[in-house]
Amino acid sequence: MKSGTSDTSGTDFRRSHNIFVAEAASSVALLFGTDKAALTGAPTDQLRGETTMRLAIAALAALFSTTAVQATVTDDFNRPDALTIGDNYTVENGNFRISGNKAITTNFVSLATYNNSTSVNAGLDASLRGVDAGSYVALSFGYGTANSYFIKVQDNNGDGFFDRYGFDIGNNDLNGLFLDLNPFQSGKIDVAVNGTVATLTVFANGATQIFSRDYGYAPGSTRVGFGLNRLGVADNFRFDAIAGGNEGVPEPSAWALMIGGFGLAGAVARARRRSPVPA
């Protein structure tokens, strides 16, 4: 299973990364040059001491920022073709396959939930692999409980375009809105749940479409999944977190930045201890 923290969701992490890089770059100039000392008249040792502190603070900021923001889990399905989608899923109905680094079905009304998922947001990349009326791609919240959401985009006309969206329940149990949308062949669909309201955002053809429904109840659980029918295709399934998972652990790149900062700060401290004391 190739799932982990999504790079596309780490806006705050990238901000802390950029701050850290900027701090490190300016600090290196102070550590290995005397230009600023010459300009300001400040003692070089004093500037280096300040630099040590700045590096440490920047590294700590990068560390703590990753805990809060790296919360999106993404399955990109980038694995060999297979007759299953992996042990991290429970197939509730139908079947799923991995084909060309995407998830497909060879059945009807197929639904899979991600084990131990906990989420009020979910999304995926939706597309079609042919023309077949009724093909859809869907997101599921709280499946198996009395209060569930099932939100889909569907090729209703059988022309190879998603042309309708639906807010249903269960596994394509029709009980809600089923209306036209601006047709598209492939795009991103994301659903955010806020209390009893589900909001579907579709980004395709360079444009965004937003739809919502007040179900009158919140999902009965935070478990999420996705559904496929006929020729629907899913990629980059994403959601908030795995219960008991490690979504707060920094990525290797974050650790490299932080360790580098602390290492540089330590080198400066050791160099200062070895410097001769002026008479």
PDB file of N, CA, C and O in Angstrom, residues 45-108:
ATOM      1  N   ASP A  45      31.248  37.449  16.559  1.00  0.00           N
ATOM      2  CA  ASP A  45      30.826  36.408  17.497  1.00  0.00           C
ATOM      3  C   ASP A  45      29.403  36.646  17.973  1.00  0.00           C
ATOM      4  O   ASP A  45      28.629  35.705  18.162  1.00  0.00           O
ATOM      5  N   GLN A  46      29.038  37.902  18.173  1.00  0.00           N
ATOM      6  CA  GLN A  46      27.683  38.203  18.615  1.00  0.00           C
ATOM      7  C   GLN A  46      26.676  37.814  17.533  1.00  0.00           C
ATOM      8  O   GLN A  46      25.640  37.207  17.815  1.00  0.00           O
ATOM      9  N   LEU A  47      27.003  38.136  16.267  1.00  0.00           N
ATOM     10  CA  LEU A  47      26.112  37.792  15.164  1.00  0.00           C
ATOM     11  C   LEU A  47      25.979  36.282  15.031  1.00  0.00           C
ATOM     12  O   LEU A  47      24.901  35.760  14.774  1.00  0.00           O
ATOM     13  N   ARG A  48      27.097  35.579  15.221  1.00  0.00           N
ATOM     14  CA  ARG A  48      27.031  34.127  15.121  1.00  0.00           C
ATOM     15  C   ARG A  48      26.203  33.524  16.243  1.00  0.00           C
ATOM     16  O   ARG A  48      25.489  32.538  16.050  1.00  0.00           O
ATOM     17  N   GLY A  49      26.271  34.109  17.400  1.00  0.00           N
ATOM     18  CA  GLY A  49      25.439  33.635  18.499  1.00  0.00           C
ATOM     19  C   GLY A  49      23.964  33.821  18.189  1.00  0.00           C
ATOM     20  O   GLY A  49      23.137  32.943  18.441  1.00  0.00           O
ATOM     21  N   GLU A  50      23.640  34.993  17.620  1.00  0.00           N
ATOM     22  CA  GLU A  50      22.258  35.241  17.227  1.00  0.00           C
ATOM     23  C   GLU A  50      21.818  34.252  16.147  1.00  0.00           C
ATOM     24  O   GLU A  50      20.690  33.769  16.129  1.00  0.00           O
ATOM     25  N   THR A  51      22.728  33.939  15.231  1.00  0.00           N
ATOM     26  CA  THR A  51      22.428  33.013  14.150  1.00  0.00           C
ATOM     27  C   THR A  51      22.101  31.627  14.685  1.00  0.00           C
ATOM     28  O   THR A  51      21.182  30.954  14.221  1.00  0.00           O
ATOM     29  N   THR A  52      22.869  31.178  15.672  1.00  0.00           N
ATOM     30  CA  THR A  52      22.608  29.879  16.275  1.00  0.00           C
ATOM     31  C   THR A  52      21.180  29.810  16.789  1.00  0.00           C
ATOM     32  O   THR A  52      20.461  28.837  16.564  1.00  0.00           O
ATOM     33  N   MET A  53      20.760  30.859  17.492  1.00  0.00           N
ATOM     34  CA  MET A  53      19.408  30.881  18.029  1.00  0.00           C
ATOM     35  C   MET A  53      18.369  30.887  16.919  1.00  0.00           C
ATOM     36  O   MET A  53      17.349  30.202  16.993  1.00  0.00           O
ATOM     37  N   ARG A  54      18.616  31.647  15.870  1.00  0.00           N
ATOM     38  CA  ARG A  54      17.656  31.726  14.760  1.00  0.00           C
ATOM     39  C   ARG A  54      17.480  30.367  14.091  1.00  0.00           C
ATOM     40  O   ARG A  54      16.373  29.955  13.751  1.00  0.00           O
ATOM     41  N   LEU A  55      18.571  29.664  13.876  1.00  0.00           N
ATOM     42  CA  LEU A  55      18.489  28.343  13.267  1.00  0.00           C
ATOM     43  C   LEU A  55      17.696  27.377  14.134  1.00  0.00           C
ATOM     44  O   LEU A  55      16.874  26.610  13.651  1.00  0.00           O
ATOM     45  N   ALA A  56      17.950  27.416  15.427  1.00  0.00           N
ATOM     46  CA  ALA A  56      17.236  26.522  16.336  1.00  0.00           C
ATOM     47  C   ALA A  56      15.741  26.815  16.328  1.00  0.00           C
ATOM     48  O   ALA A  56      14.908  25.914  16.280  1.00  0.00           O
ATOM     49  N   ILE A  57      15.388  28.107  16.364  1.00  0.00           N
ATOM     50  CA  ILE A  57      13.972  28.483  16.360  1.00  0.00           C
ATOM     51  C   ILE A  57      13.317  28.065  15.053  1.00  0.00           C
ATOM     52  O   ILE A  57      12.199  27.539  15.036  1.00  0.00           O
ATOM     53  N   ALA A  58      13.999  28.282  13.930  1.00  0.00           N
ATOM     54  CA  ALA A  58      13.428  27.912  12.634  1.00  0.00           C
ATOM     55  C   ALA A  58      13.209  26.409  12.546  1.00  0.00           C
ATOM     56  O   ALA A  58      12.191  25.942  12.046  1.00  0.00           O
ATOM     57  N   ALA A  59      14.167  25.631  13.032  1.00  0.00           N
ATOM     58  CA  ALA A  59      14.027  24.183  12.987  1.00  0.00           C
ATOM     59  C   ALA A  59      12.870  23.711  13.852  1.00  0.00           C
ATOM     60  O   ALA A  59      12.095  22.839  13.469  1.00  0.00           O
ATOM     61  N   LEU A  60      12.751  24.308  15.054  1.00  0.00           N
ATOM     62  CA  LEU A  60      11.638  23.938  15.926  1.00  0.00           C
ATOM     63  C   LEU A  60      10.300  24.314  15.309  1.00  0.00           C
ATOM     64  O   LEU A  60       9.323  23.577  15.425  1.00  0.00           O
ATOM     65  N   ALA A  61      10.239  25.461  14.643  1.00  0.00           N
ATOM     66  CA  ALA A  61       8.996  25.870  13.989  1.00  0.00           C
ATOM     67  C   ALA A  61       8.600  24.862  12.922  1.00  0.00           C
ATOM     68  O   ALA A  61       7.432  24.501  12.790  1.00  0.00           O
ATOM     69  N   ALA A  62       9.574  24.392  12.149  1.00  0.00           N
ATOM     70  CA  ALA A  62       9.271  23.393  11.128  1.00  0.00           C
ATOM     71  C   ALA A  62       8.771  22.105  11.756  1.00  0.00           C
ATOM     72  O   ALA A  62       7.851  21.470  11.273  1.00  0.00           O
ATOM     73  N   LEU A  63       9.374  21.709  12.876  1.00  0.00           N
ATOM     74  CA  LEU A  63       8.962  20.495  13.560  1.00  0.00           C
ATOM     75  C   LEU A  63       7.530  20.572  14.028  1.00  0.00           C
ATOM     76  O   LEU A  63       6.710  19.714  13.749  1.00  0.00           O
ATOM     77  N   PHE A  64       7.173  21.622  14.763  1.00  0.00           N
ATOM     78  CA  PHE A  64       5.841  21.704  15.340  1.00  0.00           C
ATOM     79  C   PHE A  64       4.776  21.972  14.294  1.00  0.00           C
ATOM     80  O   PHE A  64       3.635  21.562  14.453  1.00  0.00           O
ATOM     81  N   SER A  65       5.107  22.644  13.205  1.00  0.00           N
ATOM     82  CA  SER A  65       4.096  22.913  12.188  1.00  0.00           C
ATOM     83  C   SER A  65       3.661  21.631  11.496  1.00  0.00           C
ATOM     84  O   SER A  65       2.514  21.486  11.123  1.00  0.00           O
ATOM     85  N   THR A  66       4.557  20.648  11.332  1.00  0.00           N
ATOM     86  CA  THR A  66       4.178  19.432  10.634  1.00  0.00           C
ATOM     87  C   THR A  66       3.171  18.630  11.426  1.00  0.00           C
ATOM     88  O   THR A  66       2.359  17.918  10.874  1.00  0.00           O
ATOM     89  N   THR A  67       3.186  18.735  12.746  1.00  0.00           N
ATOM     90  CA  THR A  67       2.262  17.960  13.555  1.00  0.00           C
ATOM     91  C   THR A  67       0.823  18.304  13.251  1.00  0.00           C
ATOM     92  O   THR A  67      -0.049  17.452  13.209  1.00  0.00           O
ATOM     93  N   ALA A  68       0.543  19.573  12.991  1.00  0.00           N
ATOM     94  CA  ALA A  68      -0.836  20.005  12.814  1.00  0.00           C
ATOM     95  C   ALA A  68      -1.313  19.889  11.382  1.00  0.00           C
ATOM     96  O   ALA A  68      -2.496  19.708  11.143  1.00  0.00           O
ATOM     97  N   VAL A  69      -0.421  19.980  10.394  1.00  0.00           N
ATOM     98  CA  VAL A  69      -0.913  20.149   9.033  1.00  0.00           C
ATOM     99  C   VAL A  69      -0.827  18.903   8.171  1.00  0.00           C
ATOM    100  O   VAL A  69      -1.545  18.805   7.194  1.00  0.00           O
ATOM    101  N   GLN A  70       0.012  17.939   8.505  1.00  0.00           N
ATOM    102  CA  GLN A  70       0.148  16.796   7.634  1.00  0.00           C
ATOM    103  C   GLN A  70      -0.903  15.760   7.985  1.00  0.00           C
ATOM    104  O   GLN A  70      -0.622  14.725   8.539  1.00  0.00           O
ATOM    105  N   ALA A  71      -2.148  16.078   7.649  1.00  0.00           N
ATOM    106  CA  ALA A  71      -3.256  15.247   8.079  1.00  0.00           C
ATOM    107  C   ALA A  71      -3.961  14.550   6.936  1.00  0.00           C
ATOM    108  O   ALA A  71      -4.867  13.789   7.177  1.00  0.00           O
ATOM    109  N   THR A  72      -3.587  14.783   5.703  1.00  0.00           N
ATOM    110  CA  THR A  72      -4.277  14.159   4.591  1.00  0.00           C
ATOM    111  C   THR A  72      -3.558  12.892   4.152  1.00  0.00           C
ATOM    112  O   THR A  72      -2.378  12.904   3.867  1.00  0.00           O
ATOM    113  N   VAL A  73      -4.313  11.795   4.106  1.00  0.00           N
ATOM    114  CA  VAL A  73      -3.807  10.518   3.627  1.00  0.00           C
ATOM    115  C   VAL A  73      -4.224  10.387   2.169  1.00  0.00           C
ATOM    116  O   VAL A  73      -5.365  10.673   1.814  1.00  0.00           O
ATOM    117  N   THR A  74      -3.316   9.971   1.316  1.00  0.00           N
ATOM    118  CA  THR A  74      -3.634   9.800  -0.094  1.00  0.00           C
ATOM    119  C   THR A  74      -3.190   8.423  -0.569  1.00  0.00           C
ATOM    120  O   THR A  74      -2.053   8.028  -0.338  1.00  0.00           O
ATOM    121  N   ASP A  75      -4.101   7.701  -1.208  1.00  0.00           N
ATOM    122  CA  ASP A  75      -3.738   6.472  -1.896  1.00  0.00           C
ATOM    123  C   ASP A  75      -3.719   6.792  -3.389  1.00  0.00           C
ATOM    124  O   ASP A  75      -4.760   7.048  -3.994  1.00  0.00           O
ATOM    125  N   ASP A  76      -2.519   6.781  -3.985  1.00  0.00           N
ATOM    126  CA  ASP A  76      -2.408   7.114  -5.403  1.00  0.00           C
ATOM    127  C   ASP A  76      -2.542   5.888  -6.303  1.00  0.00           C
ATOM    128  O   ASP A  76      -2.462   6.011  -7.531  1.00  0.00           O
ATOM    129  N   PHE A  77      -2.723   4.696  -5.700  1.00  0.00           N
ATOM    130  CA  PHE A  77      -2.909   3.443  -6.442  1.00  0.00           C
ATOM    131  C   PHE A  77      -1.721   3.112  -7.340  1.00  0.00           C
ATOM    132  O   PHE A  77      -1.848   2.306  -8.270  1.00  0.00           O
ATOM    133  N   ASN A  78      -0.579   3.722  -7.071  1.00  0.00           N
ATOM    134  CA  ASN A  78       0.612   3.459  -7.886  1.00  0.00           C
ATOM    135  C   ASN A  78       1.272   2.155  -7.434  1.00  0.00           C
ATOM    136  O   ASN A  78       2.250   2.148  -6.685  1.00  0.00           O
ATOM    137  N   ARG A  79       0.714   1.067  -7.909  1.00  0.00           N
ATOM    138  CA  ARG A  79       1.234  -0.258  -7.606  1.00  0.00           C
ATOM    139  C   ARG A  79       0.871  -1.184  -8.768  1.00  0.00           C
ATOM    140  O   ARG A  79       0.071  -0.817  -9.636  1.00  0.00           O
ATOM    141  N   PRO A  80       1.446  -2.373  -8.812  1.00  0.00           N
ATOM    142  CA  PRO A  80       1.198  -3.261  -9.954  1.00  0.00           C
ATOM    143  C   PRO A  80      -0.280  -3.595 -10.121  1.00  0.00           C
ATOM    144  O   PRO A  80      -1.047  -3.635  -9.145  1.00  0.00           O
ATOM    145  N   ASP A  81      -0.681  -3.838 -11.347  1.00  0.00           N
ATOM    146  CA  ASP A  81      -2.048  -4.269 -11.615  1.00  0.00           C
ATOM    147  C   ASP A  81      -2.387  -5.480 -10.761  1.00  0.00           C
ATOM    148  O   ASP A  81      -1.560  -6.387 -10.581  1.00  0.00           O
ATOM    149  N   ALA A  82      -3.594  -5.491 -10.218  1.00  0.00           N
ATOM    150  CA  ALA A  82      -3.987  -6.564  -9.313  1.00  0.00           C
ATOM    151  C   ALA A  82      -5.495  -6.726  -9.336  1.00  0.00           C
ATOM    152  O   ALA A  82      -6.241  -5.828  -9.766  1.00  0.00           O
ATOM    153  N   LEU A  83      -5.952  -7.856  -8.831  1.00  0.00           N
ATOM    154  CA  LEU A  83      -7.384  -8.150  -8.786  1.00  0.00           C
ATOM    155  C   LEU A  83      -8.032  -7.627  -7.517  1.00  0.00           C
ATOM    156  O   LEU A  83      -9.232  -7.857  -7.299  1.00  0.00           O
ATOM    157  N   THR A  84      -7.261  -6.948  -6.676  1.00  0.00           N
ATOM    158  CA  THR A  84      -7.803  -6.311  -5.472  1.00  0.00           C
ATOM    159  C   THR A  84      -7.170  -4.924  -5.359  1.00  0.00           C
ATOM    160  O   THR A  84      -6.189  -4.624  -6.036  1.00  0.00           O
ATOM    161  N   ILE A  85      -7.734  -4.090  -4.458  1.00  0.00           N
ATOM    162  CA  ILE A  85      -7.119  -2.769  -4.263  1.00  0.00           C
ATOM    163  C   ILE A  85      -6.256  -2.715  -3.009  1.00  0.00           C
ATOM    164  O   ILE A  85      -5.689  -1.677  -2.709  1.00  0.00           O
ATOM    165  N   GLY A  86      -6.149  -3.828  -2.269  1.00  0.00           N
ATOM    166  CA  GLY A  86      -5.233  -3.856  -1.138  1.00  0.00           C
ATOM    167  C   GLY A  86      -5.918  -4.125   0.190  1.00  0.00           C
ATOM    168  O   GLY A  86      -7.136  -3.941   0.344  1.00  0.00           O
ATOM    169  N   ASP A  87      -5.102  -4.539   1.156  1.00  0.00           N
ATOM    170  CA  ASP A  87      -5.615  -4.943   2.460  1.00  0.00           C
ATOM    171  C   ASP A  87      -6.116  -3.783   3.306  1.00  0.00           C
ATOM    172  O   ASP A  87      -6.763  -3.999   4.331  1.00  0.00           O
ATOM    173  N   ASN A  88      -5.798  -2.558   2.930  1.00  0.00           N
ATOM    174  CA  ASN A  88      -6.261  -1.416   3.714  1.00  0.00           C
ATOM    175  C   ASN A  88      -7.737  -1.105   3.485  1.00  0.00           C
ATOM    176  O   ASN A  88      -8.297  -0.251   4.163  1.00  0.00           O
ATOM    177  N   TYR A  89      -8.336  -1.802   2.536  1.00  0.00           N
ATOM    178  CA  TYR A  89      -9.742  -1.565   2.210  1.00  0.00           C
ATOM    179  C   TYR A  89     -10.613  -2.761   2.591  1.00  0.00           C
ATOM    180  O   TYR A  89     -10.162  -3.907   2.563  1.00  0.00           O
ATOM    181  N   THR A  90     -11.864  -2.465   2.901  1.00  0.00           N
ATOM    182  CA  THR A  90     -12.900  -3.489   2.999  1.00  0.00           C
ATOM    183  C   THR A  90     -13.851  -3.284   1.829  1.00  0.00           C
ATOM    184  O   THR A  90     -14.441  -2.203   1.687  1.00  0.00           O
ATOM    185  N   VAL A  91     -13.971  -4.287   0.984  1.00  0.00           N
ATOM    186  CA  VAL A  91     -14.886  -4.195  -0.157  1.00  0.00           C
ATOM    187  C   VAL A  91     -16.283  -4.534   0.347  1.00  0.00           C
ATOM    188  O   VAL A  91     -16.561  -5.668   0.741  1.00  0.00           O
ATOM    189  N   GLU A  92     -17.143  -3.544   0.351  1.00  0.00           N
ATOM    190  CA  GLU A  92     -18.494  -3.708   0.883  1.00  0.00           C
ATOM    191  C   GLU A  92     -19.441  -4.305  -0.156  1.00  0.00           C
ATOM    192  O   GLU A  92     -20.418  -4.968   0.191  1.00  0.00           O
ATOM    193  N   ASN A  93     -19.149  -4.046  -1.429  1.00  0.00           N
ATOM    194  CA  ASN A  93     -19.999  -4.567  -2.496  1.00  0.00           C
ATOM    195  C   ASN A  93     -19.219  -4.565  -3.807  1.00  0.00           C
ATOM    196  O   ASN A  93     -18.367  -3.708  -4.036  1.00  0.00           O
ATOM    197  N   GLY A  94     -19.506  -5.539  -4.662  1.00  0.00           N
ATOM    198  CA  GLY A  94     -18.874  -5.580  -5.966  1.00  0.00           C
ATOM    199  C   GLY A  94     -17.419  -5.991  -5.904  1.00  0.00           C
ATOM    200  O   GLY A  94     -17.009  -6.799  -5.065  1.00  0.00           O
ATOM    201  N   ASN A  95     -16.609  -5.417  -6.776  1.00  0.00           N
ATOM    202  CA  ASN A  95     -15.180  -5.725  -6.788  1.00  0.00           C
ATOM    203  C   ASN A  95     -14.397  -4.507  -7.254  1.00  0.00           C
ATOM    204  O   ASN A  95     -14.951  -3.559  -7.814  1.00  0.00           O
ATOM    205  N   PHE A  96     -13.109  -4.562  -6.994  1.00  0.00           N
ATOM    206  CA  PHE A  96     -12.207  -3.493  -7.409  1.00  0.00           C
ATOM    207  C   PHE A  96     -10.938  -4.114  -7.959  1.00  0.00           C
ATOM    208  O   PHE A  96     -10.523  -5.196  -7.545  1.00  0.00           O
ATOM    209  N   ARG A  97     -10.321  -3.393  -8.865  1.00  0.00           N
ATOM    210  CA  ARG A  97      -9.066  -3.817  -9.481  1.00  0.00           C
ATOM    211  C   ARG A  97      -8.109  -2.629  -9.506  1.00  0.00           C
ATOM    212  O   ARG A  97      -8.535  -1.467  -9.509  1.00  0.00           O
ATOM    213  N   ILE A  98      -6.820  -2.935  -9.558  1.00  0.00           N
ATOM    214  CA  ILE A  98      -5.812  -1.928  -9.881  1.00  0.00           C
ATOM    215  C   ILE A  98      -5.431  -2.142 -11.337  1.00  0.00           C
ATOM    216  O   ILE A  98      -5.029  -3.240 -11.734  1.00  0.00           O
ATOM    217  N   SER A  99      -5.581  -1.090 -12.141  1.00  0.00           N
ATOM    218  CA  SER A  99      -5.246  -1.166 -13.555  1.00  0.00           C
ATOM    219  C   SER A  99      -4.639   0.161 -13.997  1.00  0.00           C
ATOM    220  O   SER A  99      -5.287   1.206 -13.889  1.00  0.00           O
ATOM    221  N   GLY A 100      -3.395   0.103 -14.436  1.00  0.00           N
ATOM    222  CA  GLY A 100      -2.740   1.321 -14.884  1.00  0.00           C
ATOM    223  C   GLY A 100      -2.622   2.366 -13.798  1.00  0.00           C
ATOM    224  O   GLY A 100      -2.779   3.564 -14.060  1.00  0.00           O
ATOM    225  N   ASN A 101      -2.333   1.936 -12.565  1.00  0.00           N
ATOM    226  CA  ASN A 101      -2.172   2.829 -11.414  1.00  0.00           C
ATOM    227  C   ASN A 101      -3.448   3.597 -11.080  1.00  0.00           C
ATOM    228  O   ASN A 101      -3.401   4.716 -10.556  1.00  0.00           O
ATOM    229  N   LYS A 102      -4.584   2.983 -11.364  1.00  0.00           N
ATOM    230  CA  LYS A 102      -5.877   3.557 -10.996  1.00  0.00           C
ATOM    231  C   LYS A 102      -6.771   2.440 -10.481  1.00  0.00           C
ATOM    232  O   LYS A 102      -6.495   1.258 -10.695  1.00  0.00           O
ATOM    233  N   ALA A 103      -7.855   2.826  -9.790  1.00  0.00           N
ATOM    234  CA  ALA A 103      -8.827   1.851  -9.299  1.00  0.00           C
ATOM    235  C   ALA A 103     -10.009   1.791 -10.256  1.00  0.00           C
ATOM    236  O   ALA A 103     -10.555   2.830 -10.653  1.00  0.00           O
ATOM    237  N   ILE A 104     -10.400   0.567 -10.634  1.00  0.00           N
ATOM    238  CA  ILE A 104     -11.546   0.366 -11.502  1.00  0.00           C
ATOM    239  C   ILE A 104     -12.416  -0.739 -10.915  1.00  0.00           C
ATOM    240  O   ILE A 104     -12.045  -1.376  -9.924  1.00  0.00           O
ATOM    241  N   THR A 105     -13.561  -0.963 -11.523  1.00  0.00           N
ATOM    242  CA  THR A 105     -14.401  -2.098 -11.156  1.00  0.00           C
ATOM    243  C   THR A 105     -14.822  -2.818 -12.421  1.00  0.00           C
ATOM    244  O   THR A 105     -14.891  -2.215 -13.503  1.00  0.00           O
ATOM    245  N   THR A 106     -15.078  -4.116 -12.298  1.00  0.00           N
ATOM    246  CA  THR A 106     -15.649  -4.882 -13.405  1.00  0.00           C
ATOM    247  C   THR A 106     -17.060  -5.313 -13.050  1.00  0.00           C
ATOM    248  O   THR A 106     -17.605  -6.231 -13.651  1.00  0.00           O
ATOM    249  N   ASN A 107     -17.638  -4.611 -12.072  1.00  0.00           N
ATOM    250  CA  ASN A 107     -18.948  -4.981 -11.570  1.00  0.00           C
ATOM    251  C   ASN A 107     -19.831  -3.739 -11.540  1.00  0.00           C
ATOM    252  O   ASN A 107     -19.495  -2.706 -12.102  1.00  0.00           O
ATOM    253  N   PHE A 108     -20.926  -3.841 -10.831  1.00  0.00           N
ATOM    254  CA  PHE A 108     -21.859  -2.731 -10.706  1.00  0.00           C
ATOM    255  C   PHE A 108     -21.972  -2.312  -9.243  1.00  0.00           C
ATOM    256  O   PHE A 108     -21.925  -3.145  -8.341  1.00  0.00           O
TER     257      PHE A 108
END
